[in-house]
CSV table of C-alpha atoms and ligand atoms in Angstrom, one decimal:
chain,number,residue,atom,x,y,z
A,1,MET,CA,14.0,27.8,45.8
A,2,LYS,CA,15.2,26.4,49.1
A,3,PHE,CA,12.8,25.3,51.8
A,4,ALA,CA,12.7,28.0,54.6
A,5,LYS,CA,14.7,27.5,57.7
A,6,ASP,CA,11.6,27.0,59.8
A,7,PHE,CA,10.3,24.2,57.5
A,8,LEU,CA,10.8,20.9,59.3
A,9,PHE,CA,12.1,17.9,57.4
A,10,GLY,CA,11.0,14.9,59.5
A,11,GLY,CA,10.2,11.2,59.6
A,12,ALA,CA,7.4,9.4,61.4
A,13,SER,CA,6.6,6.2,63.2
A,14,ALA,CA,3.8,4.9,65.6
A,15,ALA,CA,4.2,3.2,68.9
A,16,TYR,CA,2.6,-0.1,68.1
A,17,GLN,CA,4.5,-0.4,64.8
A,18,VAL,CA,7.9,0.1,66.3
A,19,GLU,CA,8.1,-0.3,70.1
A,20,GLY,CA,7.5,-3.9,70.9
A,21,ALA,CA,7.9,-4.6,74.7
A,22,TRP,CA,4.1,-5.1,74.6
A,23,ASN,CA,3.9,-6.4,78.2
A,24,GLU,CA,7.0,-4.8,79.8
A,25,ASP,CA,7.4,-2.3,82.6
A,26,GLY,CA,3.8,-2.1,83.5
A,27,LYS,CA,2.3,-1.5,80.1
A,28,GLY,CA,-1.4,-2.4,79.8
A,29,ILE,CA,-2.8,-4.5,77.0
A,30,SER,CA,-4.0,-2.7,73.9
A,31,ASN,CA,-6.8,-3.6,71.5
A,32,TRP,CA,-4.0,-4.3,68.9
A,33,ASP,CA,-2.2,-6.7,71.3
A,34,VAL,CA,-5.5,-8.7,71.4
A,35,PHE,CA,-6.7,-8.3,67.8
A,36,SER,CA,-3.4,-9.1,66.1
A,37,LYS,CA,-3.3,-12.4,67.9
A,38,ILE,CA,-6.6,-13.6,66.4
A,39,PRO,CA,-5.5,-16.0,63.7
A,40,GLY,CA,-5.9,-14.7,60.2
A,41,LYS,CA,-6.4,-11.0,61.1
A,42,THR,CA,-3.0,-9.8,59.9
A,43,PHE,CA,-0.6,-10.9,57.1
A,44,GLU,CA,1.2,-14.1,58.3
A,45,ASN,CA,-0.2,-13.4,61.8
A,46,THR,CA,2.4,-10.8,62.4
A,47,ASN,CA,2.0,-8.7,65.5
A,48,GLY,CA,3.8,-5.9,67.4
A,49,ASP,CA,5.0,-7.9,70.4
A,50,VAL,CA,8.6,-7.2,69.4
A,51,ALA,CA,8.0,-5.0,66.3
A,52,ILE,CA,11.5,-3.5,65.7
A,53,ASP,CA,12.2,-3.3,69.4
A,54,HIS,CA,12.4,0.5,69.4
A,55,TYR,CA,11.5,0.4,73.1
A,56,HIS,CA,15.0,-1.0,73.8
A,57,ARG,CA,16.8,0.4,70.8
A,58,TYR,CA,15.5,4.0,70.6
A,59,LYS,CA,18.9,5.4,71.3
A,60,GLU,CA,20.5,3.6,68.4
A,61,ASP,CA,17.5,4.7,66.2
A,62,ILE,CA,17.6,8.3,67.2
A,63,LYS,CA,21.3,8.4,66.6
A,64,LEU,CA,20.8,7.2,63.1
A,65,MET,CA,18.0,9.9,62.6
A,66,ALA,CA,20.5,12.5,63.8
A,67,GLU,CA,23.1,11.2,61.4
A,68,MET,CA,20.6,11.6,58.6
A,69,GLY,CA,20.1,15.2,59.6
A,70,LEU,CA,16.5,14.7,60.5
A,71,GLU,CA,15.0,17.8,62.0
A,72,SER,CA,11.9,16.4,63.6
A,73,TYR,CA,10.7,13.0,64.7
A,74,ARG,CA,7.0,12.3,64.7
A,75,PHE,CA,6.3,9.4,67.1
A,76,SER,CA,3.2,8.3,68.9
A,77,ILE,CA,2.7,7.7,72.6
A,78,SER,CA,1.2,4.4,73.6
A,79,TRP,CA,-1.9,5.2,75.8
A,80,PRO,CA,-1.7,1.8,77.6
A,81,ARG,CA,1.9,2.4,78.5
A,82,ILE,CA,0.9,5.6,80.2
A,83,ILE,CA,-2.4,4.6,81.7
A,84,PRO,CA,-2.6,0.8,81.5
A,85,ASP,CA,-6.3,0.4,82.1
A,86,GLY,CA,-7.3,3.5,80.2
A,87,ASP,CA,-8.6,5.9,82.9
A,88,GLY,CA,-7.0,4.7,86.1
A,89,LYS,CA,-3.5,4.9,87.5
A,90,ILE,CA,-0.5,6.4,85.7
A,91,ASN,CA,2.4,4.0,85.0
A,92,PRO,CA,5.7,5.8,86.0
A,93,LYS,CA,7.7,3.5,83.8
A,94,GLY,CA,5.7,4.6,80.8
A,95,ILE,CA,6.3,8.2,81.6
A,96,GLU,CA,10.0,7.4,82.0
A,97,PHE,CA,10.3,5.8,78.6
A,98,TYR,CA,8.9,8.8,76.8
A,99,ASN,CA,10.9,11.2,78.9
A,100,ASN,CA,14.0,9.3,77.8
A,101,LEU,CA,12.9,9.2,74.1
A,102,ILE,CA,12.1,12.9,74.1
A,103,ASN,CA,15.4,13.9,75.8
A,104,GLU,CA,17.3,11.7,73.4
A,105,CYS,CA,15.7,13.7,70.5
A,106,LEU,CA,16.5,17.0,72.1
A,107,LYS,CA,20.1,15.9,72.7
A,108,TYR,CA,20.6,16.0,68.9
A,109,GLY,CA,18.3,19.0,68.3
A,110,ILE,CA,15.6,16.8,66.8
A,111,VAL,CA,12.1,18.4,67.4
A,112,PRO,CA,9.8,15.9,69.0
A,113,PHE,CA,6.4,15.8,67.3
A,114,ALA,CA,4.1,13.6,69.4
A,115,THR,CA,0.9,11.9,68.4
A,116,LEU,CA,-1.3,11.0,71.3
A,117,TYR,CA,-3.4,8.4,69.5
A,118,HIS,CA,-2.1,6.2,66.7
A,119,TRP,CA,-4.7,3.4,67.1
A,120,ASP,CA,-3.5,1.4,70.2
A,121,LEU,CA,-6.4,1.8,72.6
A,122,PRO,CA,-6.3,0.3,76.1
A,123,GLN,CA,-8.2,-3.0,75.8
A,124,THR,CA,-10.3,-2.3,78.9
A,125,LEU,CA,-11.8,0.7,77.1
A,126,GLU,CA,-12.3,-1.3,73.9
A,127,GLU,CA,-14.2,-3.9,75.8
A,128,ASP,CA,-16.4,-1.2,77.2
A,129,GLY,CA,-17.5,0.0,73.7
A,130,GLY,CA,-14.2,1.7,72.6
A,131,TRP,CA,-14.8,4.9,70.6
A,132,THR,CA,-18.6,4.4,70.6
A,133,ASN,CA,-18.7,4.9,74.3
A,134,LYS,CA,-18.3,8.5,75.7
A,135,ARG,CA,-16.3,7.1,78.6
A,136,THR,CA,-13.5,6.8,76.1
A,137,VAL,CA,-13.8,10.6,75.3
A,138,LYS,CA,-13.4,11.5,79.0
A,139,ALA,CA,-10.6,9.0,79.4
A,140,PHE,CA,-8.7,10.4,76.4
A,141,VAL,CA,-8.8,14.0,77.7
A,142,LYS,CA,-7.4,12.7,81.0
A,143,TYR,CA,-4.7,10.8,79.2
A,144,ALA,CA,-3.8,13.8,77.1
A,145,ASP,CA,-3.7,16.0,80.2
A,146,THR,CA,-1.2,13.5,81.7
A,147,CYS,CA,1.0,13.7,78.7
A,148,PHE,CA,0.9,17.5,78.5
A,149,LYS,CA,1.9,17.8,82.1
A,150,ALA,CA,4.6,15.2,81.9
A,151,PHE,CA,6.2,16.1,78.5
A,152,GLY,CA,4.8,19.6,77.6
A,153,ASP,CA,7.8,21.4,78.9
A,154,ARG,CA,9.8,19.9,76.0
A,155,VAL,CA,7.2,18.7,73.5
A,156,LYS,CA,5.8,21.8,71.7
A,157,HIS,CA,4.0,20.0,68.8
A,158,TRP,CA,1.0,17.8,69.5
A,159,ILE,CA,-1.2,15.7,67.3
A,160,THR,CA,-4.3,14.4,69.0
A,161,PHE,CA,-5.5,11.6,66.6
A,162,ASN,CA,-4.0,9.9,63.6
A,163,GLU,CA,-6.5,9.2,60.8
A,164,THR,CA,-9.9,9.1,62.4
A,165,ILE,CA,-11.4,7.9,59.1
A,166,VAL,CA,-9.1,4.9,59.0
A,167,PHE,CA,-9.5,3.5,62.4
A,168,CYS,CA,-13.2,4.2,62.5
A,169,SER,CA,-14.0,2.8,59.1
A,170,LEU,CA,-11.9,-0.2,59.5
A,171,GLY,CA,-13.1,-0.7,63.0
A,172,TYR,CA,-16.9,-0.3,62.3
A,173,LEU,CA,-17.5,-0.7,58.6
A,174,THR,CA,-15.0,-3.2,57.1
A,175,GLY,CA,-13.9,-5.0,60.2
A,176,GLY,CA,-10.3,-4.9,59.2
A,177,HIS,CA,-9.1,-3.3,62.4
A,178,PRO,CA,-10.3,-3.7,66.0
A,179,PRO,CA,-13.0,-4.0,67.2
A,180,ALA,CA,-13.6,-5.7,63.9
A,181,ILE,CA,-17.2,-4.8,63.5
A,182,GLU,CA,-18.6,-4.9,60.0
A,183,ASN,CA,-21.1,-2.7,58.2
A,184,ASN,CA,-22.4,-0.7,61.1
A,185,PRO,CA,-22.9,2.9,60.1
A,186,ILE,CA,-24.5,3.8,63.4
A,187,LYS,CA,-21.5,2.8,65.4
A,188,TYR,CA,-19.2,4.4,62.7
A,189,PHE,CA,-20.8,7.8,62.9
A,190,GLN,CA,-21.0,7.6,66.7
A,191,ALA,CA,-17.3,6.7,66.9
A,192,THR,CA,-16.2,9.5,64.5
A,193,HIS,CA,-18.2,12.1,66.4
A,194,ASN,CA,-16.8,10.9,69.8
A,195,VAL,CA,-13.2,11.2,68.4
A,196,ILE,CA,-13.9,14.7,67.0
A,197,THR,CA,-15.4,15.7,70.4
A,198,ALA,CA,-12.4,14.3,72.2
A,199,HIS,CA,-10.1,16.2,69.9
A,200,ALA,CA,-12.0,19.5,70.4
A,201,LYS,CA,-12.0,19.1,74.2
A,202,THR,CA,-8.3,18.2,74.2
A,203,VAL,CA,-7.4,21.3,72.1
A,204,SER,CA,-9.4,23.6,74.4
A,205,HIS,CA,-7.8,22.0,77.4
A,206,TYR,CA,-4.3,22.3,76.0
A,207,LYS,CA,-4.9,26.0,75.3
A,208,GLU,CA,-6.1,26.5,78.9
A,209,LEU,CA,-2.8,25.0,80.2
A,210,ARG,CA,-0.9,27.8,78.4
A,211,GLN,CA,2.0,25.6,77.5
A,212,PHE,CA,2.6,27.8,74.3
A,213,GLY,CA,3.1,24.9,71.9
A,214,GLU,CA,0.9,24.0,69.0
A,215,ILE,CA,-1.8,21.4,68.6
A,216,GLY,CA,-3.8,19.9,65.8
A,217,ILE,CA,-5.1,16.6,64.4
A,218,THR,CA,-3.8,14.4,61.5
A,219,HIS,CA,-6.3,13.3,58.9
A,220,SER,CA,-5.8,10.8,56.2
A,221,PHE,CA,-6.3,12.8,53.0
A,222,THR,CA,-7.5,10.8,50.0
A,223,PRO,CA,-9.0,13.4,47.7
A,224,ASN,CA,-11.7,11.9,45.5
A,225,PHE,CA,-11.7,12.7,41.8
A,226,SER,CA,-14.3,11.7,39.2
A,227,VAL,CA,-12.7,9.6,36.4
A,228,ASP,CA,-14.4,11.7,33.7
A,229,ASN,CA,-16.8,14.5,33.0
A,230,LYS,CA,-20.0,12.5,33.3
A,231,GLU,CA,-22.4,14.2,35.6
A,232,GLU,CA,-23.1,11.1,37.6
A,233,ASN,CA,-19.4,10.5,38.3
A,234,ILE,CA,-18.8,14.1,39.2
A,235,PHE,CA,-21.7,13.7,41.6
A,236,ALA,CA,-20.2,10.5,43.0
A,237,ALA,CA,-16.9,12.2,43.7
A,238,TYR,CA,-18.7,15.1,45.4
A,239,HIS,CA,-20.6,12.7,47.6
A,240,ALA,CA,-17.4,10.8,48.4
A,241,ASN,CA,-15.6,14.1,49.4
A,242,GLN,CA,-18.5,15.1,51.6
A,243,TYR,CA,-18.4,11.8,53.5
A,244,ASN,CA,-14.7,11.1,53.6
A,245,VAL,CA,-13.1,14.5,53.6
A,246,ALA,CA,-15.6,17.2,54.8
A,247,TRP,CA,-17.0,15.0,57.5
A,248,PHE,CA,-13.6,15.0,59.2
A,249,PHE,CA,-12.0,18.3,58.1
A,250,ASP,CA,-15.1,20.6,58.6
A,251,PRO,CA,-15.8,20.0,62.3
A,252,VAL,CA,-12.1,20.5,63.1
A,253,LEU,CA,-11.4,23.6,61.0
A,254,LYS,CA,-14.9,25.1,60.5
A,255,GLY,CA,-16.5,24.0,63.7
A,256,THR,CA,-19.5,22.3,62.1
A,257,TYR,CA,-20.3,19.0,60.3
A,258,PRO,CA,-21.1,19.3,56.6
A,259,GLU,CA,-24.9,19.9,56.1
A,260,TYR,CA,-25.0,17.5,53.1
A,261,VAL,CA,-24.0,14.6,55.3
A,262,VAL,CA,-25.9,15.7,58.4
A,263,LYS,CA,-29.1,15.7,56.4
A,264,GLN,CA,-28.6,12.3,54.8
A,265,ILE,CA,-27.6,10.5,57.9
A,266,LYS,CA,-30.6,11.9,59.7
A,267,GLU,CA,-32.8,10.4,57.0
A,268,LYS,CA,-31.1,7.1,57.4
A,269,GLY,CA,-31.2,7.0,61.2
A,270,TRP,CA,-27.4,7.2,61.5
A,271,THR,CA,-27.2,10.5,63.4
A,272,PRO,CA,-24.8,10.1,66.3
A,273,ASN,CA,-26.1,10.7,69.8
A,274,TRP,CA,-24.7,14.2,70.2
A,275,THR,CA,-25.4,16.8,72.7
A,276,ASP,CA,-25.6,20.6,72.2
A,277,GLU,CA,-22.7,20.9,74.6
A,278,GLU,CA,-20.5,18.7,72.4
A,279,LEU,CA,-21.5,20.5,69.2
A,280,GLU,CA,-20.7,23.8,71.0
A,281,ILE,CA,-17.3,22.7,72.1
A,282,ILE,CA,-16.5,21.5,68.5
A,283,LYS,CA,-17.6,24.9,67.3
A,284,SER,CA,-15.7,27.0,69.8
A,285,SER,CA,-12.5,24.9,69.6
A,286,ALA,CA,-12.2,25.1,65.8
A,287,GLU,CA,-10.3,28.4,65.8
A,288,LYS,CA,-7.9,27.1,68.4
A,289,ASN,CA,-6.3,24.5,66.1
A,290,ASP,CA,-2.8,25.6,65.2
A,291,PHE,CA,-2.4,23.3,62.2
A,292,ILE,CA,-3.9,20.4,60.3
A,293,GLY,CA,-1.7,17.3,59.7
A,294,VAL,CA,-2.2,15.7,56.3
A,295,ASN,CA,-1.3,12.1,55.5
A,296,TYR,CA,-1.3,11.7,51.8
A,297,TYR,CA,-0.5,8.5,49.9
A,298,GLN,CA,-2.9,8.4,46.9
A,299,PRO,CA,-6.1,9.8,45.5
A,300,ALA,CA,-9.3,7.9,44.8
A,301,ARG,CA,-10.7,7.7,41.3
A,302,VAL,CA,-14.4,7.6,41.6
A,303,ILE,CA,-17.4,6.5,39.6
A,304,LYS,CA,-21.0,6.0,40.4
A,305,ASN,CA,-21.7,2.5,41.7
A,306,ASP,CA,-24.2,0.9,39.4
A,307,ASN,CA,-24.4,-2.5,40.8
A,308,GLN,CA,-25.9,-3.3,44.2
A,309,GLN,CA,-22.7,-4.6,45.8
A,310,VAL,CA,-22.3,-2.5,48.9
A,311,LYS,CA,-20.1,-4.7,51.1
A,312,MET,CA,-16.6,-3.2,51.4
A,313,GLU,CA,-13.7,-5.5,51.2
A,314,ASN,CA,-12.3,-6.5,54.5
A,315,SER,CA,-8.7,-5.3,53.9
A,316,ARG,CA,-6.5,-2.3,54.3
A,317,GLU,CA,-5.8,-2.1,50.6
A,318,ASN,CA,-9.4,-1.5,49.8
A,319,SER,CA,-10.0,1.1,52.4
A,320,ALA,CA,-8.0,4.1,51.5
A,321,GLY,CA,-9.5,4.8,48.1
A,322,ALA,CA,-7.5,2.0,46.5
A,323,PRO,CA,-9.2,0.7,43.4
A,324,GLY,CA,-12.0,-1.9,43.8
A,325,ASN,CA,-13.6,-0.4,46.8
A,326,VAL,CA,-17.4,0.2,47.0
A,327,SER,CA,-18.5,2.9,49.5
A,328,PHE,CA,-20.3,1.7,52.5
A,329,ASP,CA,-23.5,3.4,51.4
A,330,GLY,CA,-23.2,1.9,47.9
A,331,VAL,CA,-23.2,5.3,46.1
A,332,TRP,CA,-19.8,5.2,44.6
A,333,LYS,CA,-16.8,3.0,44.0
A,334,THR,CA,-13.1,3.4,43.2
A,335,VAL,CA,-11.5,2.2,40.0
A,336,ARG,CA,-8.0,1.8,38.5
A,337,ILE,CA,-7.4,4.4,35.8
A,338,ASP,CA,-5.7,3.7,32.4
A,339,ASN,CA,-2.1,4.8,32.4
A,340,GLY,CA,-2.2,5.1,36.2
A,341,LYS,CA,1.0,4.2,38.0
A,342,TYR,CA,0.6,1.8,41.0
A,343,THR,CA,2.7,0.4,43.8
A,344,LYS,CA,3.2,-3.3,44.3
A,345,TRP,CA,0.3,-3.1,46.8
A,346,GLY,CA,-2.0,-1.4,44.2
A,347,TRP,CA,-1.8,2.2,45.6
A,348,GLU,CA,-1.8,4.8,42.9
A,349,ILE,CA,1.3,7.0,42.6
A,350,ALA,CA,-0.1,10.4,41.8
A,351,PRO,CA,1.9,13.5,42.9
A,352,ASP,CA,-0.3,15.7,40.6
A,353,ALA,CA,-3.3,14.7,42.6
A,354,PHE,CA,-1.4,15.6,45.8
A,355,LEU,CA,-1.0,19.2,44.4
A,356,ASP,CA,-4.7,19.3,43.4
A,357,GLY,CA,-5.6,18.0,46.9
A,358,LEU,CA,-3.5,20.7,48.7
A,359,ARG,CA,-5.2,23.4,46.5
A,360,ILE,CA,-8.6,22.0,47.6
A,361,ILE,CA,-7.6,22.2,51.2
A,362,LYS,CA,-6.5,25.8,50.8
A,363,ASN,CA,-9.7,26.7,48.9
A,364,ASN,CA,-11.9,25.1,51.5
A,365,TYR,CA,-10.1,25.9,54.7
A,366,GLY,CA,-8.0,28.9,54.0
A,367,ASP,CA,-4.5,29.6,55.3
A,368,ILE,CA,-4.4,27.0,58.1
A,369,LYS,CA,-0.9,25.8,58.7
A,370,ILE,CA,-0.3,22.4,57.2
A,371,TYR,CA,2.2,19.7,58.1
A,372,ILE,CA,2.5,16.7,55.8
A,373,THR,CA,2.6,14.2,58.6
A,374,GLU,CA,2.9,11.1,56.4
A,375,ASN,CA,3.8,10.4,52.8
A,376,GLY,CA,5.9,7.6,51.4
A,377,LEU,CA,6.2,4.4,49.4
A,378,GLY,CA,5.4,1.0,50.7
A,379,ASP,CA,7.6,-1.4,48.8
A,380,ALA,CA,9.5,-4.7,49.0
A,381,ASP,CA,12.8,-3.0,48.7
A,382,PRO,CA,15.4,-4.3,46.2
A,383,ILE,CA,18.6,-5.6,47.8
A,384,ILE,CA,21.7,-5.8,45.5
A,385,ASP,CA,25.0,-6.9,46.8
A,386,GLU,CA,23.7,-6.4,50.3
A,387,GLU,CA,22.8,-2.8,49.7
A,388,ILE,CA,19.2,-1.7,50.0
A,389,VAL,CA,18.7,0.1,46.7
A,390,ASP,CA,15.3,1.7,47.3
A,391,VAL,CA,15.3,3.9,44.2
A,392,PRO,CA,11.5,3.8,43.8
A,393,ARG,CA,11.2,5.3,47.3
A,394,ILE,CA,13.6,8.1,46.4
A,395,LYS,CA,11.6,8.8,43.2
A,396,TYR,CA,8.3,8.7,45.1
A,397,ILE,CA,9.4,11.1,47.8
A,398,GLU,CA,11.2,13.3,45.4
A,399,ALA,CA,8.1,13.8,43.3
A,400,HIS,CA,6.0,14.5,46.3
A,401,LEU,CA,8.5,16.9,47.9
A,402,ARG,CA,8.5,18.8,44.6
A,403,VAL,CA,4.8,19.2,45.0
A,404,VAL,CA,5.2,20.5,48.5
A,405,LYS,CA,7.7,23.0,47.1
A,406,LYS,CA,5.3,24.1,44.3
A,407,ALA,CA,2.4,24.3,46.8
A,408,ILE,CA,4.5,26.6,49.1
A,409,GLU,CA,5.3,28.8,46.0
A,410,GLU,CA,1.6,29.0,45.3
A,411,GLY,CA,1.0,30.3,48.9
A,412,ILE,CA,-0.1,27.1,50.6
A,413,ASN,CA,1.0,27.3,54.2
A,414,ILE,CA,3.0,24.0,54.5
A,415,LYS,CA,5.5,24.0,57.4
A,416,GLY,CA,6.9,20.5,57.4
A,417,TYR,CA,7.1,17.1,55.7
A,418,TYR,CA,7.3,13.8,57.6
A,419,ALA,CA,8.2,10.9,55.5
A,420,TRP,CA,6.4,7.6,56.4
A,421,SER,CA,8.4,6.0,57.8
A,422,VAL,CA,11.7,7.0,59.3
A,423,ILE,CA,12.6,3.4,59.8
A,424,ASP,CA,11.2,0.1,58.6
A,425,LEU,CA,8.3,-1.0,60.8
A,426,LEU,CA,5.4,-3.2,61.2
A,427,SER,CA,2.6,-2.5,58.7
A,428,TRP,CA,-0.7,-3.1,60.6
A,429,LEU,CA,-2.0,-5.6,58.2
A,430,ASN,CA,0.9,-6.3,55.8
A,431,GLY,CA,3.6,-7.5,58.2
A,432,TYR,CA,7.2,-6.6,57.6
A,433,LYS,CA,7.2,-7.2,53.9
A,434,LYS,CA,5.9,-3.8,53.0
A,435,GLN,CA,8.7,-1.4,53.9
A,436,TYR,CA,8.6,2.3,54.1
A,437,GLY,CA,11.8,3.4,55.9
A,438,PHE,CA,15.1,5.1,55.2
A,439,ILE,CA,16.6,2.6,57.6
A,440,TYR,CA,16.3,-1.1,57.0
A,441,VAL,CA,15.6,-3.5,59.8
A,442,ASP,CA,16.9,-7.0,59.2
A,443,GLN,CA,14.1,-9.3,60.5
A,444,LYS,CA,16.3,-12.4,60.0
A,445,ASN,CA,19.4,-11.0,61.7
A,446,ASN,CA,18.8,-9.7,65.2
A,447,LEU,CA,16.8,-6.7,63.9
A,448,ASN,CA,20.1,-5.1,62.7
A,449,ARG,CA,19.7,-1.6,61.3
A,450,LYS,CA,21.2,-0.7,58.0
A,451,LYS,CA,21.1,2.6,56.0
A,452,LYS,CA,19.3,2.4,52.7
A,453,LEU,CA,20.2,4.4,49.6
A,454,SER,CA,17.3,6.8,50.5
A,455,PHE,CA,18.9,7.5,53.8
A,456,TYR,CA,21.8,9.2,52.1
A,457,TRP,CA,19.5,10.9,49.6
A,458,TYR,CA,17.2,12.4,52.3
A,459,LYS,CA,20.3,13.6,54.2
A,460,HIS,CA,21.4,15.4,51.1
A,461,ILE,CA,17.9,16.9,50.6
A,462,ILE,CA,17.9,18.2,54.2
A,463,GLU,CA,21.4,19.6,54.0
A,464,THR,CA,20.7,21.5,50.8
A,465,ARG,CA,17.2,22.4,52.0
A,466,GLY,CA,15.7,20.8,48.9
A,467,GLU,CA,17.4,23.3,46.6
A,468,ASP,CA,18.0,20.7,43.8
A,469,LEU,CA,14.4,19.4,43.8
B,501,BG6,C1,-1.3,5.2,57.5
B,501,BG6,C2,-1.0,5.0,58.9
B,501,BG6,O1,-2.6,5.1,57.3
B,501,BG6,O2,-0.7,4.4,56.5
B,501,BG6,C3,0.3,4.2,59.2
B,501,BG6,O3,-1.1,6.2,59.7
B,501,BG6,C4,0.5,3.1,58.2
B,501,BG6,O4,0.3,3.8,60.5
B,501,BG6,C5,0.6,3.8,56.8
B,501,BG6,O5,1.5,2.3,58.4
B,501,BG6,C6,0.8,2.8,55.7
B,501,BG6,O6,-0.1,1.8,55.7
B,501,BG6,P1,0.2,0.3,55.3
B,501,BG6,O7,-1.1,-0.4,55.4
B,501,BG6,O8,0.8,0.3,54.0
B,501,BG6,O9,1.2,-0.1,56.4
């Protein structure tokens, strides 16, 4: 089977991880500009001040993408570049930059796929309570409206938020991301609800504008599987899926939060301050979503947590289902499985679990269109005779693309695949050591770009529409 003509082979990035130019051309300060400069918060205190300088080198980068045959580029727009103080004046230079970037994509026939929020929040809003404050919801809708009106004639694919669970749980439970608050379920649930509300309002607004493009949200998808058939572990995995999957997917695709979680958080006093009007807009906007974006890296292997340790580790590695993580409510924990394959950063490589996960999405949410908006291997790439021989990345993406193919054959409605990442970039907490790209960026040598082995491999896959997979 070949992938259909309307299936998009893409690659992804995010503004803070690639752009740099953190204080140029009127850009406002983001929460990440501040947080990453607090000593000890990131690996070797790396930050995105320069990143890979995509802000100045986007033409060179997009040219390389075109040479690879990339059909679509998923990038994110930096909110503080567009509206420096969050909800005040628009920065014309910010609009100009994204106009140029979008036009450059279109010059080569690359479909621009824009994410409105990939974690860099204007610092002014962060200081006013960030996502726990409903002012941020209102500000987001205004910012989204600005982007739709500025770019919507050419951008026909929009993602509101990237991975709500990640920025909210790291922001309010583990403290690994800004605003670095630990163990605060009340703030966590409030923030998640505010984001879901902002998404719902934005989707409705986009449809009112009648720009005839498509809009959805991207969720991190870490399906939870019990390690065995013991009842208590099956229950632990069910509980994990309710809190970490259904809490995010249900309101977007079904219009309501899962009863199981709603009941429990009520008993615990964690219910967000939500209004009937917000719950109504969540309900009425659900059917307006055109797609769901799915970021898949690994599954979580779950057992019941028997000891009383409830504090989650303050690190990225222990946040996405990676082994050694205890859930914030202490009910379950993740473990390494025997015979499991793991990356150098301890993430499980499990394409089979990807297929099972996609089947679960179809079972629970029907035929909703799916884009795989991220998938890829974080590695310290081998360099042999000055060539970047990233064979493990090729193997990883190959195995996961095979799954996508199989899933489509089974009738799962997947319309595109975006490798994370199109080019090497800054890992939020792991610096530049953990690479994901098809294009290497030489940190020691003027940020020079170089094609990796995977570059040629992906080019071939796209040219042949994955026929050999
Ligand atoms: C996803 C994010 O969670 O994982 C990306 O959307 C991120 O922005 C990617 O870079 C990989 O994470 P890490 O921690 O390995 O860089």
